PDB file of C-alpha atoms and ligand atoms in Angstrom:
ATOM      1  CA  MET A   3       5.720 -40.115 -40.075  1.00 54.00           C
ATOM      2  CA  GLY A   4       6.792 -43.715 -40.658  1.00 65.00           C
ATOM      3  CA  THR A   5       6.938 -45.691 -43.864  1.00 81.00           C
ATOM      4  CA  SER A   6       3.933 -45.723 -46.184  1.00 85.00           C
ATOM      5  CA  LEU A   7       2.140 -48.960 -46.820  1.00 87.00           C
ATOM      6  CA  LEU A   8       1.205 -49.909 -50.377  1.00 88.00           C
ATOM      7  CA  LEU A   9      -2.188 -51.488 -49.897  1.00 94.00           C
ATOM      8  CA  PRO A  10      -3.976 -53.424 -52.646  1.00 96.00           C
ATOM      9  CA  ILE A  11      -6.526 -51.481 -54.723  1.00 97.00           C
ATOM     10  CA  ILE A  12      -9.810 -53.241 -55.474  1.00 98.00           C
ATOM     11  CA  ASP A  13     -11.842 -52.079 -58.476  1.00 98.00           C
ATOM     12  CA  LEU A  14     -15.499 -52.454 -57.493  1.00 98.00           C
ATOM     13  CA  SER A  15     -16.682 -51.878 -61.065  1.00 97.00           C
ATOM     14  CA  SER A  16     -14.888 -54.956 -62.385  1.00 97.00           C
ATOM     15  CA  PRO A  17     -17.298 -57.510 -63.897  1.00 96.00           C
ATOM     16  CA  GLU A  18     -14.834 -60.273 -62.905  1.00 96.00           C
ATOM     17  CA  LYS A  19     -16.353 -61.066 -59.510  1.00 96.00           C
ATOM     18  CA  ILE A  20     -14.310 -64.177 -58.819  1.00 96.00           C
ATOM     19  CA  SER A  21     -10.937 -62.593 -59.496  1.00 97.00           C
ATOM     20  CA  THR A  22     -11.971 -59.480 -57.527  1.00 98.00           C
ATOM     21  CA  ALA A  23     -12.972 -61.746 -54.620  1.00 98.00           C
ATOM     22  CA  GLN A  24      -9.560 -63.451 -54.852  1.00 98.00           C
ATOM     23  CA  LEU A  25      -7.808 -60.074 -54.575  1.00 97.00           C
ATOM     24  CA  ILE A  26      -9.961 -59.206 -51.572  1.00 98.00           C
ATOM     25  CA  ARG A  27      -9.108 -62.544 -49.967  1.00 97.00           C
ATOM     26  CA  GLN A  28      -5.393 -61.877 -50.381  1.00 97.00           C
ATOM     27  CA  ALA A  29      -5.776 -58.355 -48.960  1.00 96.00           C
ATOM     28  CA  CYS A  30      -7.755 -59.640 -45.960  1.00 96.00           C
ATOM     29  CA  LEU A  31      -5.212 -62.389 -45.229  1.00 95.00           C
ATOM     30  CA  GLU A  32      -2.223 -60.067 -45.447  1.00 94.00           C
ATOM     31  CA  HIS A  33      -3.369 -56.671 -44.251  1.00 92.00           C
ATOM     32  CA  GLY A  34      -7.033 -56.534 -43.298  1.00 95.00           C
ATOM     33  CA  PHE A  35      -6.886 -53.175 -45.098  1.00 97.00           C
ATOM     34  CA  PHE A  36      -7.312 -52.270 -48.770  1.00 98.00           C
ATOM     35  CA  TYR A  37      -8.524 -49.469 -51.051  1.00 98.00           C
ATOM     36  CA  VAL A  38     -11.759 -49.632 -53.038  1.00 98.00           C
ATOM     37  CA  LYS A  39     -12.058 -47.525 -56.187  1.00 98.00           C
ATOM     38  CA  ASN A  40     -14.798 -47.117 -58.797  1.00 98.00           C
ATOM     39  CA  HIS A  41     -17.438 -47.659 -56.130  1.00 98.00           C
ATOM     40  CA  GLY A  42     -20.036 -45.524 -57.889  1.00 98.00           C
ATOM     41  CA  ILE A  43     -20.428 -42.748 -55.272  1.00 98.00           C
ATOM     42  CA  SER A  44     -19.932 -39.421 -57.048  1.00 98.00           C
ATOM     43  CA  GLU A  45     -17.126 -37.056 -56.110  1.00 97.00           C
ATOM     44  CA  GLU A  46     -19.734 -34.329 -55.962  1.00 98.00           C
ATOM     45  CA  LEU A  47     -21.686 -36.129 -53.202  1.00 98.00           C
ATOM     46  CA  VAL A  48     -18.492 -36.802 -51.245  1.00 98.00           C
ATOM     47  CA  GLU A  49     -17.544 -33.105 -51.460  1.00 98.00           C
ATOM     48  CA  ARG A  50     -20.992 -32.115 -50.195  1.00 98.00           C
ATOM     49  CA  VAL A  51     -20.687 -34.519 -47.244  1.00 98.00           C
ATOM     50  CA  PHE A  52     -17.337 -32.993 -46.206  1.00 98.00           C
ATOM     51  CA  LYS A  53     -18.708 -29.468 -46.642  1.00 98.00           C
ATOM     52  CA  GLU A  54     -21.770 -30.198 -44.492  1.00 98.00           C
ATOM     53  CA  SER A  55     -19.601 -31.958 -41.911  1.00 98.00           C
ATOM     54  CA  LYS A  56     -17.395 -28.842 -41.615  1.00 98.00           C
ATOM     55  CA  GLY A  57     -20.541 -26.741 -41.312  1.00 98.00           C
ATOM     56  CA  PHE A  58     -21.655 -28.840 -38.358  1.00 98.00           C
ATOM     57  CA  PHE A  59     -18.344 -28.848 -36.480  1.00 98.00           C
ATOM     58  CA  ASN A  60     -18.048 -25.069 -36.995  1.00 97.00           C
ATOM     59  CA  LEU A  61     -21.302 -24.518 -35.074  1.00 97.00           C
ATOM     60  CA  PRO A  62     -21.002 -23.012 -31.573  1.00 96.00           C
ATOM     61  CA  LEU A  63     -20.314 -25.694 -28.955  1.00 95.00           C
ATOM     62  CA  GLU A  64     -23.723 -25.215 -27.309  1.00 96.00           C
ATOM     63  CA  GLU A  65     -25.501 -26.080 -30.578  1.00 96.00           C
ATOM     64  CA  LYS A  66     -23.433 -29.251 -30.863  1.00 97.00           C
ATOM     65  CA  MET A  67     -23.930 -30.133 -27.179  1.00 96.00           C
ATOM     66  CA  ALA A  68     -27.694 -29.915 -27.736  1.00 96.00           C
ATOM     67  CA  LEU A  69     -27.231 -33.015 -29.940  1.00 96.00           C
ATOM     68  CA  LEU A  70     -25.069 -34.872 -27.408  1.00 95.00           C
ATOM     69  CA  ARG A  71     -24.835 -38.594 -28.099  1.00 92.00           C
ATOM     70  CA  ARG A  72     -27.856 -40.527 -26.846  1.00 86.00           C
ATOM     71  CA  ASP A  73     -28.217 -44.274 -27.390  1.00 82.00           C
ATOM     72  CA  LEU A  74     -25.094 -44.276 -29.543  1.00 85.00           C
ATOM     73  CA  LEU A  75     -26.173 -41.521 -31.959  1.00 95.00           C
ATOM     74  CA  GLY A  76     -25.326 -37.808 -31.962  1.00 97.00           C
ATOM     75  CA  TYR A  77     -22.394 -35.606 -30.993  1.00 97.00           C
ATOM     76  CA  THR A  78     -19.313 -36.614 -28.986  1.00 94.00           C
ATOM     77  CA  PRO A  79     -17.120 -33.699 -27.858  1.00 91.00           C
ATOM     78  CA  LEU A  80     -13.307 -33.573 -27.801  1.00 87.00           C
ATOM     79  CA  TYR A  81     -11.657 -36.154 -25.491  1.00 75.00           C
ATOM     80  CA  ALA A  82     -14.972 -37.961 -24.806  1.00 74.00           C
ATOM     81  CA  GLU A  83     -13.724 -41.226 -26.222  1.00 71.00           C
ATOM     82  CA  LYS A  84     -10.647 -43.329 -25.583  1.00 67.00           C
ATOM     83  CA  LEU A  85     -10.336 -46.099 -28.163  1.00 68.00           C
ATOM     84  CA  ASP A  86      -7.356 -47.643 -26.379  1.00 73.00           C
ATOM     85  CA  SER A  87      -8.772 -48.041 -22.867  1.00 69.00           C
ATOM     86  CA  SER A  88      -5.371 -49.163 -21.515  1.00 69.00           C
ATOM     87  CA  LEU A  89      -3.939 -45.634 -21.953  1.00 66.00           C
ATOM     88  CA  SER A  90      -3.617 -43.354 -18.957  1.00 63.00           C
ATOM     89  CA  SER A  91      -3.871 -40.204 -21.096  1.00 67.00           C
ATOM     90  CA  ILE A  92      -6.972 -38.072 -21.442  1.00 70.00           C
ATOM     91  CA  GLY A  93      -9.336 -39.154 -24.234  1.00 79.00           C
ATOM     92  CA  ASP A  94      -8.699 -38.962 -27.965  1.00 84.00           C
ATOM     93  CA  SER A  95      -8.319 -35.545 -29.534  1.00 87.00           C
ATOM     94  CA  LYS A  96     -11.311 -35.558 -31.865  1.00 91.00           C
ATOM     95  CA  GLU A  97     -14.968 -34.631 -31.977  1.00 94.00           C
ATOM     96  CA  SER A  98     -17.530 -36.651 -33.855  1.00 96.00           C
ATOM     97  CA  PHE A  99     -21.120 -37.048 -34.916  1.00 98.00           C
ATOM     98  CA  TYR A 100     -22.860 -40.398 -35.413  1.00 97.00           C
ATOM     99  CA  PHE A 101     -25.987 -41.116 -37.401  1.00 98.00           C
ATOM    100  CA  GLY A 102     -27.504 -44.454 -38.355  1.00 97.00           C
ATOM    101  CA  SER A 103     -30.436 -46.338 -39.847  1.00 96.00           C
ATOM    102  CA  LEU A 104     -33.019 -44.296 -41.716  1.00 97.00           C
ATOM    103  CA  GLU A 105     -35.782 -46.920 -41.660  1.00 95.00           C
ATOM    104  CA  GLY A 106     -36.664 -50.224 -40.005  1.00 95.00           C
ATOM    105  CA  VAL A 107     -36.769 -51.392 -36.394  1.00 95.00           C
ATOM    106  CA  LEU A 108     -33.319 -50.017 -35.483  1.00 95.00           C
ATOM    107  CA  ALA A 109     -34.272 -46.569 -36.816  1.00 96.00           C
ATOM    108  CA  GLN A 110     -37.342 -46.645 -34.548  1.00 95.00           C
ATOM    109  CA  HIS A 111     -35.375 -47.728 -31.481  1.00 94.00           C
ATOM    110  CA  TYR A 112     -32.432 -45.429 -32.173  1.00 94.00           C
ATOM    111  CA  PRO A 113     -33.809 -42.309 -33.860  1.00 95.00           C
ATOM    112  CA  ASN A 114     -31.269 -40.010 -35.467  1.00 97.00           C
ATOM    113  CA  GLN A 115     -30.676 -36.565 -34.046  1.00 96.00           C
ATOM    114  CA  TRP A 116     -30.370 -34.040 -36.864  1.00 97.00           C
ATOM    115  CA  PRO A 117     -29.039 -30.472 -36.642  1.00 97.00           C
ATOM    116  CA  SER A 118     -31.873 -27.978 -37.127  1.00 95.00           C
ATOM    117  CA  GLU A 119     -32.759 -27.056 -40.706  1.00 96.00           C
ATOM    118  CA  GLY A 120     -32.535 -23.429 -39.703  1.00 96.00           C
ATOM    119  CA  LEU A 121     -28.818 -23.865 -38.983  1.00 95.00           C
ATOM    120  CA  LEU A 122     -27.871 -26.324 -41.730  1.00 98.00           C
ATOM    121  CA  PRO A 123     -30.660 -26.464 -44.354  1.00 98.00           C
ATOM    122  CA  SER A 124     -29.253 -29.162 -46.676  1.00 98.00           C
ATOM    123  CA  TRP A 125     -27.495 -31.245 -44.013  1.00 98.00           C
ATOM    124  CA  ARG A 126     -30.026 -34.009 -43.450  1.00 98.00           C
ATOM    125  CA  GLN A 127     -30.769 -34.545 -47.125  1.00 98.00           C
ATOM    126  CA  THR A 128     -27.036 -34.790 -47.950  1.00 98.00           C
ATOM    127  CA  MET A 129     -26.313 -37.191 -45.094  1.00 98.00           C
ATOM    128  CA  GLU A 130     -29.315 -39.419 -45.870  1.00 98.00           C
ATOM    129  CA  CYS A 131     -28.246 -39.579 -49.508  1.00 98.00           C
ATOM    130  CA  TYR A 132     -24.697 -40.535 -48.508  1.00 98.00           C
ATOM    131  CA  TYR A 133     -25.976 -43.144 -46.031  1.00 98.00           C
ATOM    132  CA  LYS A 134     -28.048 -44.910 -48.711  1.00 98.00           C
ATOM    133  CA  ASN A 135     -25.150 -44.852 -51.174  1.00 98.00           C
ATOM    134  CA  VAL A 136     -22.464 -46.081 -48.802  1.00 98.00           C
ATOM    135  CA  LEU A 137     -24.769 -48.808 -47.425  1.00 98.00           C
ATOM    136  CA  SER A 138     -25.227 -50.096 -50.943  1.00 98.00           C
ATOM    137  CA  VAL A 139     -21.443 -50.113 -51.557  1.00 98.00           C
ATOM    138  CA  GLY A 140     -20.960 -51.915 -48.226  1.00 98.00           C
ATOM    139  CA  GLY A 141     -23.519 -54.563 -49.186  1.00 98.00           C
ATOM    140  CA  LYS A 142     -21.795 -55.145 -52.519  1.00 97.00           C
ATOM    141  CA  LEU A 143     -18.451 -55.446 -50.780  1.00 98.00           C
ATOM    142  CA  LEU A 144     -19.813 -57.989 -48.299  1.00 98.00           C
ATOM    143  CA  GLY A 145     -21.036 -60.077 -51.233  1.00 98.00           C
ATOM    144  CA  LEU A 146     -17.465 -60.129 -52.540  1.00 98.00           C
ATOM    145  CA  ILE A 147     -16.080 -60.859 -49.062  1.00 98.00           C
ATOM    146  CA  ALA A 148     -18.482 -63.842 -48.869  1.00 98.00           C
ATOM    147  CA  LEU A 149     -17.204 -65.067 -52.239  1.00 97.00           C
ATOM    148  CA  ALA A 150     -13.647 -64.530 -50.971  1.00 97.00           C
ATOM    149  CA  LEU A 151     -14.491 -66.988 -48.157  1.00 97.00           C
ATOM    150  CA  ASP A 152     -15.920 -69.534 -50.629  1.00 96.00           C
ATOM    151  CA  LEU A 153     -19.414 -68.799 -49.332  1.00 97.00           C
ATOM    152  CA  ASP A 154     -22.521 -67.913 -51.313  1.00 97.00           C
ATOM    153  CA  GLU A 155     -22.532 -64.266 -52.320  1.00 97.00           C
ATOM    154  CA  ASP A 156     -25.660 -63.693 -50.188  1.00 98.00           C
ATOM    155  CA  PHE A 157     -24.235 -65.441 -47.094  1.00 98.00           C
ATOM    156  CA  PHE A 158     -24.378 -62.307 -44.893  1.00 98.00           C
ATOM    157  CA  GLU A 159     -27.999 -61.765 -45.935  1.00 97.00           C
ATOM    158  CA  LYS A 160     -28.875 -65.377 -45.175  1.00 97.00           C
ATOM    159  CA  VAL A 161     -27.441 -65.239 -41.635  1.00 97.00           C
ATOM    160  CA  GLY A 162     -29.437 -62.072 -40.956  1.00 97.00           C
ATOM    161  CA  ALA A 163     -26.446 -59.721 -40.699  1.00 97.00           C
ATOM    162  CA  LEU A 164     -27.794 -57.421 -43.400  1.00 97.00           C
ATOM    163  CA  ASN A 165     -31.420 -57.598 -42.370  1.00 96.00           C
ATOM    164  CA  ASP A 166     -31.736 -54.142 -40.773  1.00 97.00           C
ATOM    165  CA  PRO A 167     -27.959 -53.888 -40.245  1.00 96.00           C
ATOM    166  CA  ALA A 168     -26.441 -51.760 -37.474  1.00 96.00           C
ATOM    167  CA  ALA A 169     -24.805 -49.469 -40.003  1.00 97.00           C
ATOM    168  CA  VAL A 170     -23.532 -46.125 -38.779  1.00 97.00           C
ATOM    169  CA  VAL A 171     -21.859 -43.110 -40.357  1.00 98.00           C
ATOM    170  CA  ARG A 172     -19.436 -41.227 -38.165  1.00 97.00           C
ATOM    171  CA  LEU A 173     -18.260 -37.755 -39.097  1.00 98.00           C
ATOM    172  CA  LEU A 174     -14.947 -36.872 -37.482  1.00 97.00           C
ATOM    173  CA  ARG A 175     -12.963 -33.699 -36.921  1.00 97.00           C
ATOM    174  CA  TYR A 176      -9.445 -33.788 -35.496  1.00 94.00           C
ATOM    175  CA  PRO A 177      -8.316 -30.315 -34.368  1.00 92.00           C
ATOM    176  CA  GLY A 178      -4.994 -29.038 -35.722  1.00 86.00           C
ATOM    177  CA  GLU A 179      -3.809 -27.742 -32.388  1.00 78.00           C
ATOM    178  CA  VAL A 180      -3.346 -30.210 -29.548  1.00 68.00           C
ATOM    179  CA  ILE A 181      -3.347 -29.350 -25.876  1.00 65.00           C
ATOM    180  CA  SER A 182       0.031 -29.728 -24.203  1.00 64.00           C
ATOM    181  CA  SER A 183       0.090 -32.711 -21.911  1.00 64.00           C
ATOM    182  CA  ASP A 184       2.738 -34.845 -20.215  1.00 62.00           C
ATOM    183  CA  VAL A 185       1.311 -37.943 -21.819  1.00 65.00           C
ATOM    184  CA  GLU A 186       1.082 -38.537 -25.538  1.00 72.00           C
ATOM    185  CA  THR A 187      -2.326 -37.715 -27.014  1.00 79.00           C
ATOM    186  CA  TYR A 188      -3.739 -39.298 -30.140  1.00 85.00           C
ATOM    187  CA  GLY A 189      -6.326 -38.281 -32.690  1.00 86.00           C
ATOM    188  CA  ALA A 190      -7.628 -41.820 -32.378  1.00 88.00           C
ATOM    189  CA  SER A 191      -5.663 -44.161 -30.125  1.00 88.00           C
ATOM    190  CA  ALA A 192      -4.796 -47.704 -31.261  1.00 91.00           C
ATOM    191  CA  HIS A 193      -7.838 -49.876 -31.843  1.00 93.00           C
ATOM    192  CA  SER A 194      -9.452 -52.326 -34.202  1.00 95.00           C
ATOM    193  CA  ASP A 195     -12.991 -51.692 -35.433  1.00 96.00           C
ATOM    194  CA  TYR A 196     -15.765 -53.755 -33.875  1.00 94.00           C
ATOM    195  CA  GLY A 197     -17.959 -54.797 -36.755  1.00 96.00           C
ATOM    196  CA  MET A 198     -17.857 -56.508 -40.145  1.00 97.00           C
ATOM    197  CA  VAL A 199     -16.265 -53.956 -42.426  1.00 98.00           C
ATOM    198  CA  THR A 200     -15.423 -50.216 -42.309  1.00 98.00           C
ATOM    199  CA  LEU A 201     -15.350 -47.814 -45.267  1.00 98.00           C
ATOM    200  CA  LEU A 202     -13.346 -44.649 -44.658  1.00 98.00           C
ATOM    201  CA  LEU A 203     -12.961 -41.386 -46.563  1.00 98.00           C
ATOM    202  CA  THR A 204     -10.545 -38.673 -45.458  1.00 98.00           C
ATOM    203  CA  ASP A 205      -9.827 -35.136 -46.611  1.00 97.00           C
ATOM    204  CA  GLY A 206      -6.283 -36.185 -47.584  1.00 96.00           C
ATOM    205  CA  VAL A 207      -4.577 -34.874 -44.424  1.00 97.00           C
ATOM    206  CA  PRO A 208      -2.256 -37.685 -43.244  1.00 96.00           C
ATOM    207  CA  GLY A 209      -2.334 -39.299 -39.800  1.00 95.00           C
ATOM    208  CA  LEU A 210      -3.831 -42.774 -40.299  1.00 97.00           C
ATOM    209  CA  GLN A 211      -1.407 -45.567 -39.426  1.00 96.00           C
ATOM    210  CA  VAL A 212      -1.743 -49.348 -39.207  1.00 96.00           C
ATOM    211  CA  CYS A 213       0.145 -51.963 -37.239  1.00 95.00           C
ATOM    212  CA  ARG A 214       0.138 -55.148 -39.247  1.00 91.00           C
ATOM    213  CA  ASP A 215       1.290 -57.461 -36.461  1.00 88.00           C
ATOM    214  CA  LYS A 216      -0.421 -56.652 -33.175  1.00 84.00           C
ATOM    215  CA  SER A 217       1.309 -59.556 -31.424  1.00 86.00           C
ATOM    216  CA  LYS A 218       4.816 -58.199 -32.095  1.00 88.00           C
ATOM    217  CA  GLN A 219       6.342 -55.690 -29.628  1.00 88.00           C
ATOM    218  CA  PRO A 220       7.213 -52.929 -30.077  1.00 90.00           C
ATOM    219  CA  HIS A 221       4.381 -52.197 -32.505  1.00 91.00           C
ATOM    220  CA  ILE A 222       5.521 -51.081 -35.947  1.00 93.00           C
ATOM    221  CA  TRP A 223       3.308 -48.363 -37.390  1.00 94.00           C
ATOM    222  CA  GLU A 224       3.012 -47.656 -41.110  1.00 95.00           C
ATOM    223  CA  ASP A 225       1.232 -44.710 -42.766  1.00 96.00           C
ATOM    224  CA  VAL A 226      -1.818 -45.282 -44.925  1.00 97.00           C
ATOM    225  CA  PRO A 227      -2.034 -42.402 -47.400  1.00 96.00           C
ATOM    226  CA  ALA A 228      -5.399 -41.418 -48.878  1.00 96.00           C
ATOM    227  CA  ILE A 229      -6.102 -42.052 -52.567  1.00 97.00           C
ATOM    228  CA  LYS A 230      -8.477 -39.444 -53.946  1.00 95.00           C
ATOM    229  CA  GLY A 231     -11.880 -40.927 -54.682  1.00 96.00           C
ATOM    230  CA  ALA A 232     -11.110 -44.319 -53.113  1.00 98.00           C
ATOM    231  CA  PHE A 233     -12.364 -45.772 -49.848  1.00 98.00           C
ATOM    232  CA  ILE A 234      -9.897 -47.127 -47.325  1.00 98.00           C
ATOM    233  CA  VAL A 235     -11.587 -50.357 -46.236  1.00 98.00           C
ATOM    234  CA  ASN A 236     -10.766 -52.486 -43.236  1.00 98.00           C
ATOM    235  CA  ILE A 237     -12.011 -55.688 -41.670  1.00 97.00           C
ATOM    236  CA  GLY A 238     -13.592 -55.484 -38.197  1.00 97.00           C
ATOM    237  CA  ASP A 239     -13.408 -57.780 -35.176  1.00 97.00           C
ATOM    238  CA  MET A 240     -16.674 -59.575 -35.837  1.00 97.00           C
ATOM    239  CA  MET A 241     -15.425 -60.632 -39.275  1.00 98.00           C
ATOM    240  CA  GLU A 242     -12.242 -61.811 -37.566  1.00 97.00           C
ATOM    241  CA  ARG A 243     -14.389 -63.902 -35.197  1.00 97.00           C
ATOM    242  CA  TRP A 244     -16.462 -65.325 -38.068  1.00 98.00           C
ATOM    243  CA  THR A 245     -13.289 -66.343 -39.899  1.00 98.00           C
ATOM    244  CA  ASN A 246     -11.428 -67.606 -36.802  1.00 97.00           C
ATOM    245  CA  GLY A 247      -8.720 -65.006 -37.310  1.00 95.00           C
ATOM    246  CA  LEU A 248      -8.169 -65.835 -40.987  1.00 96.00           C
ATOM    247  CA  PHE A 249      -9.311 -62.371 -42.072  1.00 96.00           C
ATOM    248  CA  ARG A 250      -7.482 -59.824 -40.006  1.00 91.00           C
ATOM    249  CA  SER A 251      -8.940 -57.002 -38.045  1.00 95.00           C
ATOM    250  CA  THR A 252      -5.896 -54.786 -38.043  1.00 95.00           C
ATOM    251  CA  LEU A 253      -4.855 -52.365 -35.311  1.00 96.00           C
ATOM    252  CA  HIS A 254      -4.892 -48.735 -36.466  1.00 96.00           C
ATOM    253  CA  ARG A 255      -4.709 -45.228 -35.053  1.00 95.00           C
ATOM    254  CA  VAL A 256      -4.732 -41.580 -36.104  1.00 95.00           C
ATOM    255  CA  MET A 257      -1.735 -39.450 -35.106  1.00 91.00           C
ATOM    256  CA  PRO A 258      -2.034 -35.693 -34.695  1.00 88.00           C
ATOM    257  CA  VAL A 259      -0.090 -33.991 -37.503  1.00 88.00           C
ATOM    258  CA  GLY A 260      -0.547 -30.366 -36.442  1.00 89.00           C
ATOM    259  CA  LYS A 261      -3.223 -29.830 -39.061  1.00 94.00           C
ATOM    260  CA  GLU A 262      -6.993 -29.968 -38.841  1.00 95.00           C
ATOM    261  CA  ARG A 263      -8.310 -33.204 -40.338  1.00 97.00           C
ATOM    262  CA  TYR A 264     -11.778 -34.396 -41.344  1.00 98.00           C
ATOM    263  CA  SER A 265     -12.847 -37.943 -42.079  1.00 98.00           C
ATOM    264  CA  VAL A 266     -16.106 -39.790 -42.712  1.00 98.00           C
ATOM    265  CA  VAL A 267     -16.324 -43.374 -41.496  1.00 98.00           C
ATOM    266  CA  PHE A 268     -18.984 -45.959 -42.288  1.00 98.00           C
ATOM    267  CA  PHE A 269     -19.177 -48.912 -39.924  1.00 98.00           C
ATOM    268  CA  LEU A 270     -21.183 -51.797 -41.342  1.00 98.00           C
ATOM    269  CA  ASP A 271     -22.093 -53.995 -38.387  1.00 97.00           C
ATOM    270  CA  PRO A 272     -24.484 -56.977 -38.306  1.00 97.00           C
ATOM    271  CA  ASN A 273     -28.050 -56.752 -37.052  1.00 97.00           C
ATOM    272  CA  PRO A 274     -27.875 -57.072 -33.213  1.00 96.00           C
ATOM    273  CA  ASP A 275     -29.745 -60.422 -33.308  1.00 97.00           C
ATOM    274  CA  CYS A 276     -27.263 -61.999 -35.721  1.00 98.00           C
ATOM    275  CA  ASN A 277     -25.295 -64.856 -34.179  1.00 98.00           C
ATOM    276  CA  VAL A 278     -21.614 -64.461 -35.078  1.00 97.00           C
ATOM    277  CA  LYS A 279     -20.096 -67.921 -34.947  1.00 97.00           C
ATOM    278  CA  CYS A 280     -17.008 -69.444 -36.499  1.00 97.00           C
ATOM    279  CA  LEU A 281     -17.521 -70.461 -40.144  1.00 97.00           C
ATOM    280  CA  GLU A 282     -17.271 -74.204 -40.682  1.00 94.00           C
ATOM    281  CA  SER A 283     -14.678 -73.692 -43.399  1.00 91.00           C
ATOM    282  CA  CYS A 284     -12.468 -71.767 -40.947  1.00 94.00           C
ATOM    283  CA  CYS A 285     -12.147 -74.392 -38.201  1.00 94.00           C
ATOM    284  CA  SER A 286     -11.231 -78.038 -37.856  1.00 93.00           C
ATOM    285  CA  GLU A 287     -10.224 -80.516 -35.144  1.00 93.00           C
ATOM    286  CA  THR A 288      -6.684 -79.195 -35.231  1.00 94.00           C
ATOM    287  CA  CYS A 289      -7.802 -75.584 -35.508  1.00 94.00           C
ATOM    288  CA  PRO A 290     -10.783 -75.192 -33.148  1.00 96.00           C
ATOM    289  CA  PRO A 291     -12.817 -71.961 -32.927  1.00 97.00           C
ATOM    290  CA  ARG A 292     -10.856 -69.298 -31.028  1.00 96.00           C
ATOM    291  CA  PHE A 293     -13.951 -67.316 -30.094  1.00 96.00           C
ATOM    292  CA  PRO A 294     -17.311 -68.570 -28.749  1.00 95.00           C
ATOM    293  CA  PRO A 295     -20.452 -67.651 -30.708  1.00 97.00           C
ATOM    294  CA  ILE A 296     -21.874 -64.274 -29.681  1.00 97.00           C
ATOM    295  CA  LEU A 297     -24.867 -62.135 -30.598  1.00 97.00           C
ATOM    296  CA  ALA A 298     -23.638 -59.105 -32.535  1.00 97.00           C
ATOM    297  CA  GLY A 299     -25.657 -56.758 -30.291  1.00 95.00           C
ATOM    298  CA  ASP A 300     -24.054 -58.116 -27.093  1.00 96.00           C
ATOM    299  CA  TYR A 301     -20.580 -57.870 -28.577  1.00 95.00           C
ATOM    300  CA  ILE A 302     -20.970 -54.266 -29.738  1.00 92.00           C
ATOM    301  CA  LYS A 303     -22.527 -53.169 -26.432  1.00 89.00           C
ATOM    302  CA  GLU A 304     -19.536 -54.457 -24.486  1.00 89.00           C
ATOM    303  CA  ARG A 305     -17.004 -52.810 -26.836  1.00 88.00           C
ATOM    304  CA  PHE A 306     -18.757 -49.450 -26.550  1.00 82.00           C
ATOM    305  CA  ARG A 307     -18.900 -49.811 -22.775  1.00 82.00           C
ATOM    306  CA  LEU A 308     -15.114 -50.239 -22.623  1.00 80.00           C
ATOM    307  CA  THR A 309     -14.437 -47.349 -25.039  1.00 74.00           C
ATOM    308  CA  TYR A 310     -16.516 -44.839 -23.109  1.00 70.00           C
ATOM    309  CA  ALA A 311     -16.059 -46.236 -19.586  1.00 61.00           C
ATOM    310  CA  THR A 312     -12.890 -44.326 -18.775  1.00 49.00           C
ATOM    311  CA  SER A 313     -13.824 -40.958 -20.205  1.00 41.00           C
TER     312      SER A 313
HETATM  313  O1  AKG B 408     -10.295 -40.891 -39.076  1.00 53.31           O
HETATM  314  C1  AKG B 408      -9.716 -41.876 -39.510  1.00 53.31           C
HETATM  315  O2  AKG B 408      -8.933 -41.823 -40.471  1.00 53.31           O
HETATM  316  C2  AKG B 408      -9.928 -43.235 -38.852  1.00 53.31           C
HETATM  317  C3  AKG B 408     -10.966 -43.253 -37.770  1.00 53.31           C
HETATM  318  C4  AKG B 408     -11.131 -44.592 -37.141  1.00 53.31           C
HETATM  319  O3  AKG B 408     -10.300 -45.451 -37.231  1.00 53.31           O
HETATM  320  C5  AKG B 408     -12.378 -44.908 -36.388  1.00 53.31           C
HETATM  321  O4  AKG B 408     -13.175 -43.987 -36.101  1.00 53.31           O
HETATM  322  O5  AKG B 408     -12.592 -46.096 -36.079  1.00 53.31           O
HETATM  323 FE1  FE2 B 409     -11.113 -47.380 -36.677  1.00 53.31          FE
END
């Protein structure tokens, strides 16, 4: 493994919103990655989520295949996805399960697929509870990110991003053993996340690495160790577009370390009808917008198409 990166730690319970927002600003300018502690989600709930996730991935393959991903939600088997579509290797060495909105228009259009209660009796209840909790943490964080950009705290509500947001939990399992192949395989190949902000929990097994300067070759990869109880948070590409590249959506990947690894990712993406366009405070005559305005739904659709096109 490479060198470990000491990322800033944000205390979400701090009553000092302005100074917390300042710390977030610094973290987003420098790394696009930071830790969030004291977020209010109990350790007990997190343990239950990991336990239920293991229960699901331990099911026979045919049970998991019965929940194969449809309209973005459900099970993706090993090697189904290639996050770095430029690679010639087989897909990434991981299996996953996505679930999303519990209520609202998106929940109606994209209904969740749940494992049967007969197989995993407390699964749905645990996952729904986690979804509600992590969505609330994500909303709080976006308020601070808005403050960090000198915007009103409810900016992302006002532009419609959080009105029925496209928020998704993704359970991941990386197998310990990797198939032998002539080309290098990854747990998750190099990518940046697509949305606004991502909140990640891992079981402590290493493997996550970030590349702080994607424009510099060769890429330099640094390890991001887990901190027990804290989220690893990173900025996504749509936030980078909103901020004209001021807030960084940092390249990251998961390397296989010869040990099974579980993680739980929460992607907080804007409502599909939200128009993501450069913030006025982030552009000027000398620094014009680098990205044209785009509807969040169109942007996400295209990114998913590229990720799954080559599998
Ligand atoms: O599993 C991890 O630690 C990171 C996963 C990730 O980056 C992703 O799914 O976008
Ligand atoms: Fe990611």
